[in-house]
Amino acid sequence: ARMLNLGATFMPILYLHWIILALKEDEKHRILLIVGYIGTFLYAIFSFSPLYIDRVTRVGIFPYWPQANLIYSVFLFSILIPFFLYGAYLLLRVILSKGTDPSTRTNCRYIFIGTILSLIGGWANFPLMFGVSFIAPQFTMLTIFHPMFFAYGSMQHKLFNMKTVATEILVFGLWVFILVRTI
């Protein structure tokens, strides 16, 4: 459970960074991204601590569900919620802007729809992490639409230069490989 939450800790900053790159606003948001990555890494350090995820317990129909603790709660309100909402705001701003290129607005619309579906599905997990089981777990299934809408918006409408993306993925994979080998 702690390993899964370690990966989930990086989702908000990576999502926001992806949106900022898609909108070509990386210089404008440079400080936010630096602070976001530093904050995310600080929270990631605590991901194996009981201060982040306390234990795994039965919640509703789930026999094993991680229970959040103090540091996770702070992460939720300082990184996760603000970054996802700010990313959605950036997309919505482009969608509603009349001066924006129509194809860019269409791309952002697909990504925004995927974001909303994913947020509904993904955020249905948070009450369970605090021992509240009134949310139906079926909402979690909505998260599968997120990568579909992102991929469609990116590839169909050429949101990114795919050679650049492939190169960045390769470099990231090499860095992860080197880090794992070093550890």
PDB file of C-alpha atoms in Angstrom:
ATOM      1  CA  ALA A   1       0.000   0.000   0.000  1.00  0.00           C
ATOM      2  CA  ARG A   2       2.855   2.379   0.780  1.00  0.00           C
ATOM      3  CA  MET A   3       4.583   1.586  -2.519  1.00  0.00           C
ATOM      4  CA  LEU A   4       1.385   2.307  -4.458  1.00  0.00           C
ATOM      5  CA  ASN A   5       0.972   5.590  -2.611  1.00  0.00           C
ATOM      6  CA  LEU A   6       4.589   6.470  -3.367  1.00  0.00           C
ATOM      7  CA  GLY A   7       3.709   6.352  -7.070  1.00  0.00           C
ATOM      8  CA  ALA A   8       0.483   8.254  -6.478  1.00  0.00           C
ATOM      9  CA  THR A   9       2.423  10.973  -4.658  1.00  0.00           C
ATOM     10  CA  PHE A  10       4.019  11.986  -7.966  1.00  0.00           C
ATOM     11  CA  MET A  11       0.752  12.121  -9.936  1.00  0.00           C
ATOM     12  CA  PRO A  12      -0.262  15.716  -9.095  1.00  0.00           C
ATOM     13  CA  ILE A  13       3.052  17.338 -10.050  1.00  0.00           C
ATOM     14  CA  LEU A  14       3.441  15.187 -13.168  1.00  0.00           C
ATOM     15  CA  TYR A  15      -0.126  15.981 -14.221  1.00  0.00           C
ATOM     16  CA  LEU A  16       0.395  19.715 -13.715  1.00  0.00           C
ATOM     17  CA  HIS A  17       3.759  19.612 -15.477  1.00  0.00           C
ATOM     18  CA  TRP A  18       2.171  17.766 -18.398  1.00  0.00           C
ATOM     19  CA  ILE A  19      -0.595  20.377 -18.693  1.00  0.00           C
ATOM     20  CA  ILE A  20       1.900  23.241 -18.491  1.00  0.00           C
ATOM     21  CA  LEU A  21       4.048  21.653 -21.210  1.00  0.00           C
ATOM     22  CA  ALA A  22       0.996  20.989 -23.388  1.00  0.00           C
ATOM     23  CA  LEU A  23       0.030  24.650 -23.121  1.00  0.00           C
ATOM     24  CA  LYS A  24       3.647  25.719 -23.720  1.00  0.00           C
ATOM     25  CA  GLU A  25       3.672  27.745 -20.491  1.00  0.00           C
ATOM     26  CA  ASP A  26       6.675  26.104 -18.833  1.00  0.00           C
ATOM     27  CA  GLU A  27       8.693  29.317 -18.523  1.00  0.00           C
ATOM     28  CA  LYS A  28       5.751  31.117 -16.989  1.00  0.00           C
ATOM     29  CA  HIS A  29       5.264  28.399 -14.335  1.00  0.00           C
ATOM     30  CA  ARG A  30       8.919  27.517 -13.734  1.00  0.00           C
ATOM     31  CA  ILE A  31       8.951  28.498 -10.031  1.00  0.00           C
ATOM     32  CA  LEU A  32       5.680  26.632  -9.363  1.00  0.00           C
ATOM     33  CA  LEU A  33       7.102  23.479 -10.944  1.00  0.00           C
ATOM     34  CA  ILE A  34      10.363  23.693  -8.978  1.00  0.00           C
ATOM     35  CA  VAL A  35       8.515  24.195  -5.688  1.00  0.00           C
ATOM     36  CA  GLY A  36       6.060  21.451  -6.651  1.00  0.00           C
ATOM     37  CA  TYR A  37       8.793  18.915  -7.385  1.00  0.00           C
ATOM     38  CA  ILE A  38      10.672  19.756  -4.189  1.00  0.00           C
ATOM     39  CA  GLY A  39       7.478  19.430  -2.147  1.00  0.00           C
ATOM     40  CA  THR A  40       6.565  16.173  -3.860  1.00  0.00           C
ATOM     41  CA  PHE A  41       9.991  14.672  -3.177  1.00  0.00           C
ATOM     42  CA  LEU A  42       9.736  15.720   0.471  1.00  0.00           C
ATOM     43  CA  TYR A  43       6.386  13.957   0.791  1.00  0.00           C
ATOM     44  CA  ALA A  44       7.766  10.940  -1.099  1.00  0.00           C
ATOM     45  CA  ILE A  45      10.485  10.590   1.528  1.00  0.00           C
ATOM     46  CA  PHE A  46       7.752  10.002   4.114  1.00  0.00           C
ATOM     47  CA  SER A  47       5.776   7.558   1.977  1.00  0.00           C
ATOM     48  CA  PHE A  48       7.079   4.538   3.909  1.00  0.00           C
ATOM     49  CA  SER A  49       6.519   6.186   7.267  1.00  0.00           C
ATOM     50  CA  PRO A  50       3.480   5.468   9.450  1.00  0.00           C
ATOM     51  CA  LEU A  51       3.038   9.254   9.530  1.00  0.00           C
ATOM     52  CA  TYR A  52       2.053   9.054   5.840  1.00  0.00           C
ATOM     53  CA  ILE A  53       0.146   5.761   5.599  1.00  0.00           C
ATOM     54  CA  ASP A  54      -0.646   4.486   9.073  1.00  0.00           C
ATOM     55  CA  ARG A  55      -1.903   0.971   8.429  1.00  0.00           C
ATOM     56  CA  VAL A  56      -4.088  -1.162   6.200  1.00  0.00           C
ATOM     57  CA  THR A  57      -7.543  -1.995   7.523  1.00  0.00           C
ATOM     58  CA  ARG A  58     -10.993  -3.137   6.437  1.00  0.00           C
ATOM     59  CA  VAL A  59     -13.156  -0.335   5.043  1.00  0.00           C
ATOM     60  CA  GLY A  60     -16.575  -1.149   3.614  1.00  0.00           C
ATOM     61  CA  ILE A  61     -16.300  -4.064   1.188  1.00  0.00           C
ATOM     62  CA  PHE A  62     -12.502  -3.772   0.975  1.00  0.00           C
ATOM     63  CA  PRO A  63     -10.596  -6.085   3.321  1.00  0.00           C
ATOM     64  CA  TYR A  64      -7.351  -4.093   2.949  1.00  0.00           C
ATOM     65  CA  TRP A  65      -7.414  -0.354   2.471  1.00  0.00           C
ATOM     66  CA  PRO A  66      -4.577   2.042   3.402  1.00  0.00           C
ATOM     67  CA  GLN A  67      -5.371   4.545   6.123  1.00  0.00           C
ATOM     68  CA  ALA A  68      -3.971   8.050   5.769  1.00  0.00           C
ATOM     69  CA  ASN A  69      -2.206   9.792   8.594  1.00  0.00           C
ATOM     70  CA  LEU A  70      -1.121  13.379   9.313  1.00  0.00           C
ATOM     71  CA  ILE A  71       1.521  13.878   6.607  1.00  0.00           C
ATOM     72  CA  TYR A  72      -0.750  12.357   3.955  1.00  0.00           C
ATOM     73  CA  SER A  73      -3.528  14.729   4.994  1.00  0.00           C
ATOM     74  CA  VAL A  74      -1.185  17.702   4.632  1.00  0.00           C
ATOM     75  CA  PHE A  75      -0.059  16.376   1.214  1.00  0.00           C
ATOM     76  CA  LEU A  76      -3.687  16.093   0.156  1.00  0.00           C
ATOM     77  CA  PHE A  77      -4.425  19.760   0.828  1.00  0.00           C
ATOM     78  CA  SER A  78      -1.036  21.282  -0.048  1.00  0.00           C
ATOM     79  CA  ILE A  79      -0.106  19.414  -3.245  1.00  0.00           C
ATOM     80  CA  LEU A  80      -2.699  16.980  -4.547  1.00  0.00           C
ATOM     81  CA  ILE A  81      -5.901  19.013  -4.566  1.00  0.00           C
ATOM     82  CA  PRO A  82      -4.325  22.390  -5.504  1.00  0.00           C
ATOM     83  CA  PHE A  83      -2.243  20.980  -8.374  1.00  0.00           C
ATOM     84  CA  PHE A  84      -5.087  19.037  -9.946  1.00  0.00           C
ATOM     85  CA  LEU A  85      -7.462  21.979  -9.616  1.00  0.00           C
ATOM     86  CA  TYR A  86      -4.881  24.403 -11.034  1.00  0.00           C
ATOM     87  CA  GLY A  87      -4.256  22.089 -13.989  1.00  0.00           C
ATOM     88  CA  ALA A  88      -8.005  21.870 -14.625  1.00  0.00           C
ATOM     89  CA  TYR A  89      -8.220  25.676 -14.337  1.00  0.00           C
ATOM     90  CA  LEU A  90      -5.454  26.115 -16.953  1.00  0.00           C
ATOM     91  CA  LEU A  91      -7.321  23.819 -19.337  1.00  0.00           C
ATOM     92  CA  LEU A  92     -10.645  25.541 -18.697  1.00  0.00           C
ATOM     93  CA  ARG A  93      -9.049  28.941 -19.278  1.00  0.00           C
ATOM     94  CA  VAL A  94      -7.902  27.830 -22.743  1.00  0.00           C
ATOM     95  CA  ILE A  95     -11.258  26.193 -23.535  1.00  0.00           C
ATOM     96  CA  LEU A  96     -13.177  29.376 -22.688  1.00  0.00           C
ATOM     97  CA  SER A  97     -10.738  31.756 -24.375  1.00  0.00           C
ATOM     98  CA  LYS A  98     -12.092  33.103 -27.653  1.00  0.00           C
ATOM     99  CA  GLY A  99      -8.628  34.087 -28.906  1.00  0.00           C
ATOM    100  CA  THR A 100      -7.248  30.549 -28.718  1.00  0.00           C
ATOM    101  CA  ASP A 101      -6.796  28.393 -31.801  1.00  0.00           C
ATOM    102  CA  PRO A 102      -9.871  26.119 -32.248  1.00  0.00           C
ATOM    103  CA  SER A 103      -7.772  22.931 -32.480  1.00  0.00           C
ATOM    104  CA  THR A 104      -5.980  23.819 -29.227  1.00  0.00           C
ATOM    105  CA  ARG A 105      -9.351  24.384 -27.560  1.00  0.00           C
ATOM    106  CA  THR A 106     -10.530  20.990 -28.841  1.00  0.00           C
ATOM    107  CA  ASN A 107      -7.370  19.301 -27.491  1.00  0.00           C
ATOM    108  CA  CYS A 108      -7.858  20.937 -24.112  1.00  0.00           C
ATOM    109  CA  ARG A 109     -11.523  19.942 -24.089  1.00  0.00           C
ATOM    110  CA  TYR A 110     -10.607  16.248 -24.472  1.00  0.00           C
ATOM    111  CA  ILE A 111      -7.985  16.481 -21.758  1.00  0.00           C
ATOM    112  CA  PHE A 112     -10.369  18.401 -19.480  1.00  0.00           C
ATOM    113  CA  ILE A 113     -13.079  15.741 -19.878  1.00  0.00           C
ATOM    114  CA  GLY A 114     -10.538  13.042 -19.055  1.00  0.00           C
ATOM    115  CA  THR A 115      -9.385  15.064 -16.054  1.00  0.00           C
ATOM    116  CA  ILE A 116     -12.899  15.479 -14.672  1.00  0.00           C
ATOM    117  CA  LEU A 117     -13.716  11.777 -15.074  1.00  0.00           C
ATOM    118  CA  SER A 118     -10.433  10.816 -13.466  1.00  0.00           C
ATOM    119  CA  LEU A 119     -10.885  13.246 -10.592  1.00  0.00           C
ATOM    120  CA  ILE A 120     -14.330  11.857  -9.833  1.00  0.00           C
ATOM    121  CA  GLY A 121     -12.975   8.315  -9.956  1.00  0.00           C
ATOM    122  CA  GLY A 122      -9.684   8.899  -8.196  1.00  0.00           C
ATOM    123  CA  TRP A 123     -11.026  11.146  -5.471  1.00  0.00           C
ATOM    124  CA  ALA A 124     -13.613   8.534  -4.557  1.00  0.00           C
ATOM    125  CA  ASN A 125     -10.694   6.736  -2.866  1.00  0.00           C
ATOM    126  CA  PHE A 126      -9.921   9.488  -0.371  1.00  0.00           C
ATOM    127  CA  PRO A 127     -12.882   9.012   1.980  1.00  0.00           C
ATOM    128  CA  LEU A 128     -11.908   5.330   2.167  1.00  0.00           C
ATOM    129  CA  MET A 129      -8.382   6.356   3.216  1.00  0.00           C
ATOM    130  CA  PHE A 130      -9.912   8.116   6.203  1.00  0.00           C
ATOM    131  CA  GLY A 131     -12.164   5.175   7.123  1.00  0.00           C
ATOM    132  CA  VAL A 132     -15.346   6.547   5.503  1.00  0.00           C
ATOM    133  CA  SER A 133     -17.042   3.992   3.263  1.00  0.00           C
ATOM    134  CA  PHE A 134     -20.116   5.791   1.930  1.00  0.00           C
ATOM    135  CA  ILE A 135     -18.604   6.217  -1.554  1.00  0.00           C
ATOM    136  CA  ALA A 136     -19.321   3.479  -4.077  1.00  0.00           C
ATOM    137  CA  PRO A 137     -16.034   1.930  -5.256  1.00  0.00           C
ATOM    138  CA  GLN A 138     -17.351   1.756  -8.813  1.00  0.00           C
ATOM    139  CA  PHE A 139     -16.398   5.413  -9.312  1.00  0.00           C
ATOM    140  CA  THR A 140     -12.759   4.334  -9.334  1.00  0.00           C
ATOM    141  CA  MET A 141     -13.378   2.740 -12.739  1.00  0.00           C
ATOM    142  CA  LEU A 142     -13.733   6.226 -14.242  1.00  0.00           C
ATOM    143  CA  THR A 143      -9.971   6.686 -13.953  1.00  0.00           C
ATOM    144  CA  ILE A 144      -9.408   4.427 -16.972  1.00  0.00           C
ATOM    145  CA  PHE A 145     -10.797   7.182 -19.206  1.00  0.00           C
ATOM    146  CA  HIS A 146      -8.107   9.654 -18.148  1.00  0.00           C
ATOM    147  CA  PRO A 147      -5.224   8.189 -20.198  1.00  0.00           C
ATOM    148  CA  MET A 148      -7.590   7.520 -23.103  1.00  0.00           C
ATOM    149  CA  PHE A 149      -8.665  11.159 -23.380  1.00  0.00           C
ATOM    150  CA  PHE A 150      -5.088  12.369 -22.825  1.00  0.00           C
ATOM    151  CA  ALA A 151      -3.734  10.062 -25.521  1.00  0.00           C
ATOM    152  CA  TYR A 152      -6.474  10.991 -27.984  1.00  0.00           C
ATOM    153  CA  GLY A 153      -6.065  14.713 -27.365  1.00  0.00           C
ATOM    154  CA  SER A 154      -2.300  14.417 -27.694  1.00  0.00           C
ATOM    155  CA  MET A 155      -1.981  12.189 -30.748  1.00  0.00           C
ATOM    156  CA  GLN A 156      -5.027  13.017 -32.804  1.00  0.00           C
ATOM    157  CA  HIS A 157      -4.457  16.745 -32.591  1.00  0.00           C
ATOM    158  CA  LYS A 158      -0.634  16.715 -32.455  1.00  0.00           C
ATOM    159  CA  LEU A 159      -0.452  18.341 -29.051  1.00  0.00           C
ATOM    160  CA  PHE A 160       3.157  17.206 -28.623  1.00  0.00           C
ATOM    161  CA  ASN A 161       6.089  16.478 -30.871  1.00  0.00           C
ATOM    162  CA  MET A 162       6.113  12.689 -30.480  1.00  0.00           C
ATOM    163  CA  LYS A 163       9.860  12.378 -31.181  1.00  0.00           C
ATOM    164  CA  THR A 164      10.578  14.753 -28.311  1.00  0.00           C
ATOM    165  CA  VAL A 165       8.196  12.885 -26.016  1.00  0.00           C
ATOM    166  CA  ALA A 166       9.762   9.518 -26.907  1.00  0.00           C
ATOM    167  CA  THR A 167      13.244  10.929 -26.239  1.00  0.00           C
ATOM    168  CA  GLU A 168      12.180  12.334 -22.869  1.00  0.00           C
ATOM    169  CA  ILE A 169      10.594   9.005 -21.878  1.00  0.00           C
ATOM    170  CA  LEU A 170      13.795   7.187 -22.845  1.00  0.00           C
ATOM    171  CA  VAL A 171      15.961   9.602 -20.828  1.00  0.00           C
ATOM    172  CA  PHE A 172      13.628   9.320 -17.830  1.00  0.00           C
ATOM    173  CA  GLY A 173      13.751   5.522 -18.062  1.00  0.00           C
ATOM    174  CA  LEU A 174      17.544   5.610 -18.134  1.00  0.00           C
ATOM    175  CA  TRP A 175      17.642   7.834 -15.056  1.00  0.00           C
ATOM    176  CA  VAL A 176      15.289   5.481 -13.212  1.00  0.00           C
ATOM    177  CA  PHE A 177      17.437   2.508 -14.269  1.00  0.00           C
ATOM    178  CA  ILE A 178      20.620   4.237 -13.044  1.00  0.00           C
ATOM    179  CA  LEU A 179      18.946   5.178  -9.760  1.00  0.00           C
ATOM    180  CA  VAL A 180      17.713   1.631  -9.162  1.00  0.00           C
ATOM    181  CA  ARG A 181      21.135   0.175 -10.008  1.00  0.00           C
ATOM    182  CA  THR A 182      22.801   2.679  -7.664  1.00  0.00           C
ATOM    183  CA  ILE A 183      20.450   1.829  -4.795  1.00  0.00           C
TER     184      ILE A 183
END
